[in-house]
XYZ file of N, CA and C in Angstrom:
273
model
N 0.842 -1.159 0.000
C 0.000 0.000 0.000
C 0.895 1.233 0.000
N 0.331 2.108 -0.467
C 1.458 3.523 -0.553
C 0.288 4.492 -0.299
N 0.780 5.431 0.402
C -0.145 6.568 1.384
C 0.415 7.551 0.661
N -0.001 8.594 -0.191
C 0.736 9.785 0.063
C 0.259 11.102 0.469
N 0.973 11.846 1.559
C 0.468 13.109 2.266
C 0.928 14.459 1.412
N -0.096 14.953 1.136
C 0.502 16.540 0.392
C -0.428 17.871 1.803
N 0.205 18.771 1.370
C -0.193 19.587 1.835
C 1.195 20.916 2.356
N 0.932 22.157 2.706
C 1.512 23.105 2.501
C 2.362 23.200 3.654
N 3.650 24.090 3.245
C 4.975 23.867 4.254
C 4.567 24.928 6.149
N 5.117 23.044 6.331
C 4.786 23.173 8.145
C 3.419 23.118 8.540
N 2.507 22.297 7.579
C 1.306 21.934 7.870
C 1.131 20.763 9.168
N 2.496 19.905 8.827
C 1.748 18.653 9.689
C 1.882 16.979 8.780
N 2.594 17.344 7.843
C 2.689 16.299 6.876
C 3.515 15.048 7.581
N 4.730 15.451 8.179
C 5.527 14.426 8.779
C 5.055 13.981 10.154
N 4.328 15.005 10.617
C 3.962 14.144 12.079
C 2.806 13.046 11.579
N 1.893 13.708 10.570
C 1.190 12.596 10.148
C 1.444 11.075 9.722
N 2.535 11.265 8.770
C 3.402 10.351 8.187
C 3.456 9.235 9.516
N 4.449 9.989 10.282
C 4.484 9.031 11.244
C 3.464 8.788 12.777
N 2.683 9.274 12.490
C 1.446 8.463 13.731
C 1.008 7.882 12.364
N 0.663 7.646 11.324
C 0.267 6.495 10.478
C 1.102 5.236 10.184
N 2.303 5.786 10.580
C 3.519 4.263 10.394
C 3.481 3.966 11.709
N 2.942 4.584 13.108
C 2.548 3.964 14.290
C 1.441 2.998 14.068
N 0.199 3.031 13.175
C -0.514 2.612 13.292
C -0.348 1.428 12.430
N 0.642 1.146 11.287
C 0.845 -0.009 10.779
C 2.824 -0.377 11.601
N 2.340 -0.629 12.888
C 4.028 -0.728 13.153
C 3.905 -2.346 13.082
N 2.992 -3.167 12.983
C 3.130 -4.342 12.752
C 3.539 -5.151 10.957
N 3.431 -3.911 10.528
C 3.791 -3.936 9.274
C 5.213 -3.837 8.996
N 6.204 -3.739 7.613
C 7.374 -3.074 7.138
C 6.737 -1.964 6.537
N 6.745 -0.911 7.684
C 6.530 0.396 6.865
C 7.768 1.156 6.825
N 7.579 2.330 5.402
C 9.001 2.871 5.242
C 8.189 4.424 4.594
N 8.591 5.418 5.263
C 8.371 6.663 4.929
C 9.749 7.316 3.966
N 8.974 7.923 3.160
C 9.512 8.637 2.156
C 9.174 10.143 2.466
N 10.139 11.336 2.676
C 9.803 12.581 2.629
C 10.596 13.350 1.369
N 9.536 13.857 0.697
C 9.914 14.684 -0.750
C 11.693 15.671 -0.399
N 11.128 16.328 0.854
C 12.543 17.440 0.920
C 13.955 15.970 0.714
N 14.020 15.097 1.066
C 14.554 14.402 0.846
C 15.312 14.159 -0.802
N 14.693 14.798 -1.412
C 14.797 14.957 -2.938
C 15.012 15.893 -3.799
N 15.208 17.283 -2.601
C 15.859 18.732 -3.512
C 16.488 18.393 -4.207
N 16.765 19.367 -5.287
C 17.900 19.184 -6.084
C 18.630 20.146 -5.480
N 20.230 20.145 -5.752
C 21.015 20.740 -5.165
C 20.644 22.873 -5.394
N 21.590 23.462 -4.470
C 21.116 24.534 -4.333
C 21.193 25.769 -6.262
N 22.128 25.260 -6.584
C 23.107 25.764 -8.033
C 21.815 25.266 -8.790
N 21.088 24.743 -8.773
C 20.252 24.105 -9.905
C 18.371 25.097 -9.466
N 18.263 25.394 -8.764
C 17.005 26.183 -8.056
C 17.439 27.400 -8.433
N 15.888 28.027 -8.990
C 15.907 29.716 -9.437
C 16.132 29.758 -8.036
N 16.010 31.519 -8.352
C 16.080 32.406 -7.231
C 15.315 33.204 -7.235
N 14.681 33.780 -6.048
C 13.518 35.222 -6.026
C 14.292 35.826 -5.302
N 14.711 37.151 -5.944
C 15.284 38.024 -4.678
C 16.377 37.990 -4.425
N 17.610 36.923 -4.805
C 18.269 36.887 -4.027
C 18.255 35.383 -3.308
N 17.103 34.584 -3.230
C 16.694 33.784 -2.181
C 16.492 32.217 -3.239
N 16.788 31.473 -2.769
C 16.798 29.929 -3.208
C 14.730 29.656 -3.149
N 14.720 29.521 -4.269
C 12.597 29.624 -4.503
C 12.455 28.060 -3.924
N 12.602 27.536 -2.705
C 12.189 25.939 -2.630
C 11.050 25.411 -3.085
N 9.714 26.005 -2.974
C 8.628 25.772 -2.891
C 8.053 25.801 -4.561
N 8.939 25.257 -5.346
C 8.136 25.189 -6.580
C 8.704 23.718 -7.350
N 8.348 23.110 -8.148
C 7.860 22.137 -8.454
C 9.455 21.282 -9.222
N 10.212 22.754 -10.131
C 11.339 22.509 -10.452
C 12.752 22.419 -9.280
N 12.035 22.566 -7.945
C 13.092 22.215 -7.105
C 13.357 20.902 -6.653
N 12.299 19.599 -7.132
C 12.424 18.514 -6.809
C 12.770 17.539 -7.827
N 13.649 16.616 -7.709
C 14.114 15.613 -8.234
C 12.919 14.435 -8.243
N 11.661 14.656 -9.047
C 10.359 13.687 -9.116
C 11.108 12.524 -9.850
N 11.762 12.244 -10.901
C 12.114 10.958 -11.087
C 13.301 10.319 -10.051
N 13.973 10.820 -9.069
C 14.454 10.093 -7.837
C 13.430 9.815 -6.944
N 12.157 10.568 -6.883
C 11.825 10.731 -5.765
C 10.981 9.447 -6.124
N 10.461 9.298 -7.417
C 9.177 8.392 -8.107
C 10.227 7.079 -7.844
N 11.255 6.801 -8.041
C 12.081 5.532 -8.199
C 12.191 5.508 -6.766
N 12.368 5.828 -6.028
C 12.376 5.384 -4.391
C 11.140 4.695 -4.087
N 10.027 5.726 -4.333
C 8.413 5.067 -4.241
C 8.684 3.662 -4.655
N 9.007 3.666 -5.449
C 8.526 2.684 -5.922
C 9.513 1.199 -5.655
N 10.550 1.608 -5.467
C 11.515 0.791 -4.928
C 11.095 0.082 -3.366
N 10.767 1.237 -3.137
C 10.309 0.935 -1.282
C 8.667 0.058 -1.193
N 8.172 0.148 -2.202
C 6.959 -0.615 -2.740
C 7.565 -2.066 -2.852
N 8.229 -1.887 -3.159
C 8.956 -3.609 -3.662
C 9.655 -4.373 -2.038
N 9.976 -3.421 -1.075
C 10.748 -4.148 -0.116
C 9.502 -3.590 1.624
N 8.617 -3.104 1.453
C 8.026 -2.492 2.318
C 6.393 -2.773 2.354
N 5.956 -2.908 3.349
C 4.619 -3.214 2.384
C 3.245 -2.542 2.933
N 4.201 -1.305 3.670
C 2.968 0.212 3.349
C 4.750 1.244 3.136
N 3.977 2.177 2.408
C 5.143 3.087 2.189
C 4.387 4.125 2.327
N 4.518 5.016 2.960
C 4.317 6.480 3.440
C 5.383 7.662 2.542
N 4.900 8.412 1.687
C 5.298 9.573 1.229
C 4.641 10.469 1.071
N 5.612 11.561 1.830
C 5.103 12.859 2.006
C 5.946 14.270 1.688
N 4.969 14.945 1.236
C 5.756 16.367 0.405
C 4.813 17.812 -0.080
N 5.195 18.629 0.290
C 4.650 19.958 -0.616
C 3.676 19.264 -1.901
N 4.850 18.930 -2.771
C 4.368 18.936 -3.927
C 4.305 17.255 -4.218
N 3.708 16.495 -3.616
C 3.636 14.909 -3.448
C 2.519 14.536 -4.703
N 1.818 15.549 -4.812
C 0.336 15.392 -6.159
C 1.066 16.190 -7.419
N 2.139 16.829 -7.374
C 2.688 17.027 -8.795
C 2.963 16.019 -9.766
N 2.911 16.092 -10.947
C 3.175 15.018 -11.868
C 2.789 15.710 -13.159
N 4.497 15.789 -13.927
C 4.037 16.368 -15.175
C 4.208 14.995 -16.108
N 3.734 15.016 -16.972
C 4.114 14.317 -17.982
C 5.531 13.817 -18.949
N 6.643 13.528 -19.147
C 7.748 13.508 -19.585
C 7.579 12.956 -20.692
């Protein structure tokens, strides 16, 4: 099973994450968190002066999609959670 939590920065996504991997602790559960998947800082526009985290080109979605799915194969609830966890462009 794969859970995934979206919602906006410092909502509550990771505490969720994990009181839900409390609730399957009889399981192999394995949480996945998106920040886990920035791309490095040199590769992110900038506003201002300022590193823009919060947009869609700051995440590495095909690392982040190959973990999912990797952890699908050895885990058998996987919890991922992120800002942008419902993004998905087309390639």
């Amino acid at each position: 099973m794969i859970i995934a939590i979206g919602g906006s920065s410092t909502a509550g996504k990771s505490t969720l994450a994990a009181k839900i991997g409390e609730v399957y602790d009889h399981k192999k559960v394995k949480i996945l968190c998106q920040d886990s998947y920035v791309k490095p800082k040199s590769e992110i526009s900038l506003i201002r002066k300022h590193v823009d985290w919060e947009v869609p080109a700051s995440i590495d979605f095909k690392k982040f999609y190959n973990a999912i799915v990797m952890a699908s194969e050895q885990y058998e609830v996987v919890i991922a959670e992120g800002l942008m966890i419902y993004y998905h462009r087309q390639t």
